[in-house]
């Protein structure tokens, strides 16, 4: 399908809807589940500082670049890159950048739905009152008994996968746009209520100093790589999600304004979630570095003690599911749009084919927490850890690197001005960031980790 036709068919209703959908993609398990636990595993403050620097210096510029490439290319990521390569008379091989993203999306979703399944299970448990006055030890046991049961994980993984397929096969506009409009603000309000609870418990101060007082002796090369990878993961960049979302964006809307909002909202949610989780960790003598279960071992304790905890707990896990869901949809969209515009499949067929593939791969993730918990695929990493490592720390940074290179070195200044309406001085700073700083930073971190 020609680019012009595709972009005419699918256009966000307005700028706000675009921002909300992009925030919906960015804010997800990455902020609420992953950010706290990787911060705990990587020593706290110094890691947070590196993450914030990556968001500002690499993430935000690459986000603007990715949305611009999508809007200008006007198609699924591989096709958009082909269109752009043609427009600029350069190698068609740039389509591989789009393919890298599509594969990364599929792999990420194969663990994302399993973790989202944990949240659904917790939503249910909270609803039936399981967390009332639960102790720290009981919360830890509750989590272990969930993940050690493959059938239960498989059940929730299947439920999430099915709902995702059904929604994306209908097209993402009317349903998800509406849901996000109400749910994202609700999630923020609930996080603020939990923040109030965190302020009232003894671990609050310690949590702030853990997160915001950097101790650089705790920082390793590997943790810098993880912080950078996470900046891409949490902003949904490097894999074509923002490219597809950009391809549905009308020329009259501002990419700069949207990108600033997306990064701000995403970072705020992560930091608030971090403070909450660590306040509970330190108030109850839990281990900050306890890994992927951290969120699920801490929050039930808070809800179990709070007045109205049943209500807030149920609502909270419900919203986590929705936040995860709006990201899940955006993870599969690059692949779906490619199946449609390159392989002429119907949206329905594309959704089911990809859904089944992802569901099957997800079984590996399910098993990695129980029967395969001692089966290692890469350097002592389980199936889940391998998927997470390869996508977040290799595929996304590589995607981001080549997005920056294409945008900074191949597009003309005229083309960039057409996409980003910036005052001349700002434009210059922006272009040099995308041209030099972002690629150099990614390369240094990569090479340092290789040696
Ligand atoms: N940003 C999402 C999160 O933080 C995950 C995601 C990554 C979504 C890449 C789309 C693309 O949970």
Coordinates of N, CA, C and O in Angstrom, one line a residue, residues 45-144:
X45 N 20.9 5.1 43.8 CA 21.1 6.4 43.3 C 21.9 6.7 42.1 O 21.5 7.4 41.1
X46 N 23.1 6.1 42.0 CA 24.0 6.3 40.9 C 23.3 5.8 39.6 O 23.4 6.4 38.5
X47 N 22.7 4.6 39.7 CA 22.0 4.0 38.6 C 20.9 4.9 38.1 O 20.7 5.1 36.9
X48 N 20.1 5.5 39.1 CA 19.0 6.4 38.7 C 19.5 7.6 38.0 O 18.9 8.0 37.0
X49 N 20.6 8.1 38.5 CA 21.2 9.3 37.8 C 21.6 9.0 36.4 O 21.3 9.8 35.4
X50 N 22.2 7.8 36.2 CA 22.6 7.5 34.8 C 21.4 7.3 33.9 O 21.3 7.7 32.8
X51 N 20.4 6.7 34.5 CA 19.1 6.5 33.8 C 18.5 7.8 33.4 O 18.1 8.0 32.2
X52 N 18.5 8.8 34.3 CA 17.9 10.1 34.0 C 18.7 10.8 32.9 O 18.2 11.4 32.0
X53 N 20.1 10.7 33.0 CA 20.9 11.3 32.0 C 20.6 10.7 30.6 O 20.6 11.4 29.6
X54 N 20.5 9.4 30.6 CA 20.2 8.7 29.3 C 18.8 9.1 28.7 O 18.7 9.3 27.5
X55 N 17.8 9.3 29.6 CA 16.5 9.7 29.1 C 16.7 11.1 28.5 O 16.2 11.4 27.4
X56 N 17.4 12.0 29.2 CA 17.4 13.4 28.7 C 18.4 13.5 27.5 O 18.0 14.2 26.5
X57 N 19.5 12.9 27.5 CA 20.5 13.2 26.5 C 20.4 12.2 25.3 O 20.8 12.6 24.2
X58 N 19.9 11.0 25.5 CA 19.8 10.1 24.3 C 18.3 9.8 24.1 O 17.8 9.9 22.9
X59 N 17.5 9.5 25.1 CA 16.1 9.1 24.9 C 15.3 10.1 24.2 O 14.7 9.8 23.2
X60 N 15.2 11.3 24.8 CA 14.4 12.4 24.3 C 14.7 12.7 22.8 O 13.8 12.7 21.9
X61 N 16.0 12.9 22.5 CA 16.3 13.2 21.1 C 16.0 12.0 20.1 O 15.4 12.2 19.1
X62 N 16.3 10.8 20.6 CA 16.0 9.7 19.7 C 14.4 9.5 19.6 O 13.9 9.2 18.5
X63 N 13.7 9.8 20.6 CA 12.2 9.7 20.5 C 11.7 10.7 19.4 O 10.9 10.3 18.6
X64 N 12.2 11.9 19.5 CA 11.8 12.9 18.4 C 12.2 12.4 17.1 O 11.4 12.5 16.1
X65 N 13.4 11.9 17.0 CA 13.9 11.4 15.7 C 13.0 10.2 15.2 O 12.6 10.2 14.0
X66 N 12.7 9.3 16.1 CA 11.9 8.1 15.7 C 10.5 8.5 15.2 O 10.1 8.0 14.2
X67 N 9.9 9.4 16.0 CA 8.5 9.8 15.5 C 8.6 10.5 14.2 O 7.8 10.3 13.3
X68 N 9.6 11.3 14.0 CA 9.8 12.1 12.7 C 10.0 11.1 11.6 O 9.4 11.3 10.5
X69 N 10.9 10.1 11.8 CA 11.1 9.1 10.7 C 9.8 8.4 10.3 O 9.5 8.2 9.2
X70 N 9.0 8.1 11.4 CA 7.7 7.4 11.1 C 6.8 8.2 10.3 O 6.2 7.8 9.4
X71 N 6.7 9.5 10.7 CA 5.7 10.4 10.1 C 6.1 10.6 8.6 O 5.3 10.6 7.7
X72 N 7.4 10.9 8.4 CA 7.9 11.1 7.1 C 7.9 9.9 6.2 O 7.5 9.9 5.0
X73 N 8.2 8.7 6.8 CA 8.2 7.5 6.0 C 6.8 7.0 5.8 O 6.5 6.2 4.8
X74 N 5.9 7.3 6.6 CA 4.4 7.0 6.4 C 4.0 5.6 6.3 O 3.1 5.3 5.5
X75 N 4.7 4.6 6.9 CA 4.3 3.2 6.8 C 4.8 2.4 7.9 O 5.4 3.0 8.9
X76 N 4.7 1.1 7.9 CA 5.3 0.2 8.9 C 6.8 0.5 8.9 O 7.4 0.9 7.9
X77 N 7.5 0.2 10.1 CA 8.9 0.5 10.1 C 9.8 0.1 9.0 O 10.5 0.9 8.4
X78 N 9.7 -1.2 8.5 CA 10.6 -1.5 7.4 C 10.3 -0.8 6.1 O 11.2 -0.3 5.4
X79 N 9.0 -0.6 5.9 CA 8.5 0.1 4.7 C 8.8 1.6 4.8 O 9.2 2.2 3.8
X80 N 8.7 2.1 6.0 CA 9.0 3.6 6.2 C 10.4 3.8 5.9 O 10.8 4.8 5.2
X81 N 11.3 2.9 6.4 CA 12.7 3.1 6.2 C 13.1 3.0 4.7 O 13.9 3.7 4.2
X82 N 12.4 2.1 4.0 CA 12.6 1.9 2.6 C 12.2 3.2 1.9 O 13.0 3.8 1.0
X83 N 11.0 3.8 2.2 CA 10.6 5.0 1.6 C 11.6 6.2 1.8 O 11.9 6.9 0.9
X84 N 12.1 6.2 3.1 CA 13.0 7.3 3.4 C 14.3 7.1 2.7 O 15.0 8.1 2.2
X85 N 14.8 5.8 2.6 CA 16.0 5.6 1.9 C 15.9 6.0 0.4 O 16.8 6.6 -0.2
X86 N 14.7 5.7 -0.2 CA 14.5 6.1 -1.6 C 14.5 7.6 -1.7 O 15.1 8.1 -2.6
X87 N 13.8 8.3 -0.8 CA 13.7 9.7 -0.9 C 15.1 10.4 -0.8 O 15.4 11.4 -1.4
X88 N 16.0 9.7 0.0 CA 17.3 10.3 0.2 C 18.4 9.5 -0.7 O 19.6 9.7 -0.4
X89 N 18.0 8.7 -1.6 CA 18.9 8.0 -2.5 C 20.0 7.3 -1.8 O 21.2 7.4 -2.1
X90 N 19.6 6.5 -0.8 CA 20.6 5.7 -0.1 C 20.2 4.3 0.0 O 19.1 3.9 -0.6
X91 N 21.0 3.4 0.6 CA 20.8 2.0 0.5 C 19.4 1.5 1.0 O 19.0 2.0 2.1
X92 N 18.8 0.6 0.3 CA 17.5 0.1 0.7 C 17.7 -0.8 2.0 O 16.7 -1.2 2.6
X93 N 18.9 -1.2 2.2 CA 19.2 -2.1 3.4 C 18.7 -1.5 4.7 O 18.6 -2.2 5.7
X94 N 18.4 -0.2 4.7 CA 17.9 0.4 5.9 C 16.6 -0.2 6.4 O 16.2 0.0 7.5
X95 N 16.0 -1.0 5.6 CA 14.7 -1.6 6.0 C 15.0 -2.6 7.1 O 14.1 -2.9 8.0
X96 N 16.3 -3.1 7.2 CA 16.6 -4.0 8.3 C 16.5 -3.4 9.7 O 16.2 -4.0 10.7
X97 N 16.6 -2.0 9.7 CA 16.4 -1.3 11.0 C 15.0 -1.6 11.5 O 14.7 -1.9 12.7
X98 N 14.0 -1.5 10.5 CA 12.6 -1.8 10.9 C 12.4 -3.3 11.3 O 11.7 -3.6 12.2
X99 N 13.1 -4.2 10.6 CA 13.0 -5.6 10.9 C 13.5 -5.9 12.3 O 12.9 -6.6 13.1
X100 N 14.6 -5.3 12.7 CA 15.2 -5.5 14.0 C 14.2 -5.1 15.1 O 14.0 -5.8 16.1
X101 N 13.5 -4.0 14.8 CA 12.4 -3.5 15.8 C 11.3 -4.5 15.9 O 10.8 -4.8 17.0
X102 N 10.9 -5.0 14.7 CA 9.7 -5.9 14.7 C 10.1 -7.2 15.5 O 9.3 -7.7 16.4
X103 N 11.3 -7.7 15.3 CA 11.7 -8.9 16.1 C 11.8 -8.6 17.6 O 11.3 -9.4 18.4
X104 N 12.3 -7.4 17.9 CA 12.5 -7.1 19.3 C 11.1 -7.0 19.9 O 10.9 -7.5 21.1
X105 N 10.1 -6.4 19.2 CA 8.8 -6.3 19.8 C 8.2 -7.7 20.1 O 7.6 -7.9 21.1
X106 N 8.4 -8.6 19.2 CA 7.8 -9.9 19.3 C 8.5 -10.6 20.6 O 7.8 -11.2 21.4
X107 N 9.8 -10.5 20.7 CA 10.5 -11.1 21.8 C 10.1 -10.5 23.1 O 9.9 -11.1 24.1
X108 N 10.0 -9.1 23.2 CA 9.7 -8.5 24.4 C 8.3 -8.9 24.8 O 8.0 -9.2 26.0
X109 N 7.4 -8.9 23.9 CA 6.0 -9.3 24.2 C 5.9 -10.7 24.8 O 5.0 -11.0 25.6
X110 N 6.8 -11.6 24.4 CA 6.8 -13.0 24.9 C 7.2 -13.1 26.4 O 7.0 -14.1 27.0
X111 N 7.7 -12.0 27.0 CA 7.8 -12.0 28.4 C 6.9 -11.0 29.1 O 6.4 -11.2 30.2
X112 N 6.5 -10.0 28.3 CA 5.7 -8.9 28.8 C 4.3 -9.5 29.2 O 3.8 -9.1 30.3
X113 N 3.7 -10.3 28.4 CA 2.4 -10.9 28.7 C 2.4 -11.8 29.9 O 1.4 -11.8 30.7
X114 N 3.6 -12.5 30.1 CA 3.6 -13.3 31.3 C 3.6 -12.5 32.6 O 2.9 -12.8 33.6
X115 N 4.4 -11.4 32.6 CA 4.5 -10.5 33.8 C 3.1 -9.8 33.9 O 2.6 -9.7 35.1
X116 N 2.5 -9.4 32.8 CA 1.2 -8.8 32.9 C 0.2 -9.8 33.6 O -0.6 -9.4 34.3
X117 N 0.5 -11.0 33.3 CA -0.3 -12.1 33.9 C -0.2 -12.1 35.4 O -1.2 -12.3 36.1
X118 N 1.0 -11.9 35.9 CA 1.2 -11.8 37.4 C 0.2 -10.7 37.9 O -0.4 -10.9 39.0
X119 N 0.2 -9.6 37.2 CA -0.6 -8.5 37.7 C -2.1 -8.8 37.7 O -2.8 -8.5 38.6
X120 N -2.5 -9.6 36.7 CA -3.9 -9.9 36.6 C -4.2 -10.9 37.8 O -5.3 -10.7 38.5
X121 N -3.3 -11.8 38.0 CA -3.5 -12.7 39.1 C -3.6 -12.0 40.5 O -4.4 -12.3 41.3
X122 N -2.7 -10.9 40.6 CA -2.7 -10.1 41.9 C -4.0 -9.3 42.0 O -4.5 -9.0 43.1
X123 N -4.5 -8.9 40.8 CA -5.8 -8.1 40.8 C -6.9 -9.0 41.4 O -7.6 -8.6 42.3
X124 N -6.9 -10.2 41.0 CA -7.9 -11.2 41.4 C -7.7 -11.5 42.9 O -8.6 -11.4 43.7
X125 N -6.5 -11.8 43.3 CA -6.2 -12.1 44.7 C -6.6 -10.9 45.6 O -7.1 -11.1 46.7
X126 N -6.3 -9.7 45.2 CA -6.6 -8.6 46.0 C -8.1 -8.5 46.1 O -8.7 -8.2 47.2
X127 N -8.8 -8.7 45.0 CA -10.3 -8.6 45.0 C -10.9 -9.6 46.0 O -11.9 -9.2 46.7
X128 N -10.4 -10.8 46.1 CA -11.0 -11.7 47.0 C -10.4 -11.6 48.4 O -10.7 -12.5 49.3
X129 N -9.7 -10.6 48.7 CA -9.3 -10.2 50.0 C -8.1 -11.0 50.5 O -7.8 -11.0 51.8
X130 N -7.3 -11.6 49.7 CA -6.1 -12.4 50.1 C -5.0 -11.6 50.8 O -4.2 -12.1 51.5
X131 N -5.0 -10.2 50.6 CA -3.9 -9.5 51.1 C -4.2 -8.8 52.5 O -3.3 -8.1 53.0
X132 N -5.3 -9.1 53.0 CA -5.7 -8.4 54.3 C -4.7 -8.8 55.4 O -4.4 -10.0 55.6
X133 N -4.0 -7.8 56.0 CA -3.0 -8.0 57.0 C -1.9 -9.0 56.7 O -1.4 -9.7 57.6
X134 N -1.6 -9.1 55.4 CA -0.6 -10.0 55.0 C 0.8 -9.6 55.6 O 1.1 -8.4 55.6
X135 N 1.6 -10.5 56.0 CA 3.0 -10.1 56.5 C 4.0 -10.2 55.4 O 3.7 -10.7 54.3
X136 N 5.1 -9.6 55.6 CA 6.2 -9.6 54.6 C 6.5 -11.0 54.1 O 6.6 -11.3 52.9
X137 N 6.7 -11.9 55.1 CA 7.0 -13.3 54.8 C 5.9 -14.0 54.0 O 6.1 -14.7 53.0
X138 N 4.6 -13.7 54.4 CA 3.5 -14.3 53.6 C 3.5 -13.8 52.2 O 3.2 -14.5 51.3
X139 N 3.8 -12.4 52.1 CA 3.7 -11.8 50.7 C 4.8 -12.5 49.8 O 4.5 -12.8 48.6
X140 N 6.0 -12.7 50.4 CA 7.0 -13.4 49.6 C 6.6 -14.8 49.2 O 6.8 -15.2 48.1
X141 N 6.0 -15.5 50.2 CA 5.5 -16.9 49.9 C 4.4 -16.9 48.8 O 4.4 -17.7 47.9
X142 N 3.5 -15.9 48.9 CA 2.4 -15.8 48.0 C 3.0 -15.7 46.5 O 2.6 -16.3 45.6
X143 N 4.0 -14.8 46.4 CA 4.7 -14.6 45.1 C 5.3 -15.9 44.6 O 5.1 -16.4 43.5
X144 N 6.1 -16.6 45.5 CA 6.8 -17.8 45.1 C 5.8 -18.9 44.7 O 6.0 -19.6 43.7

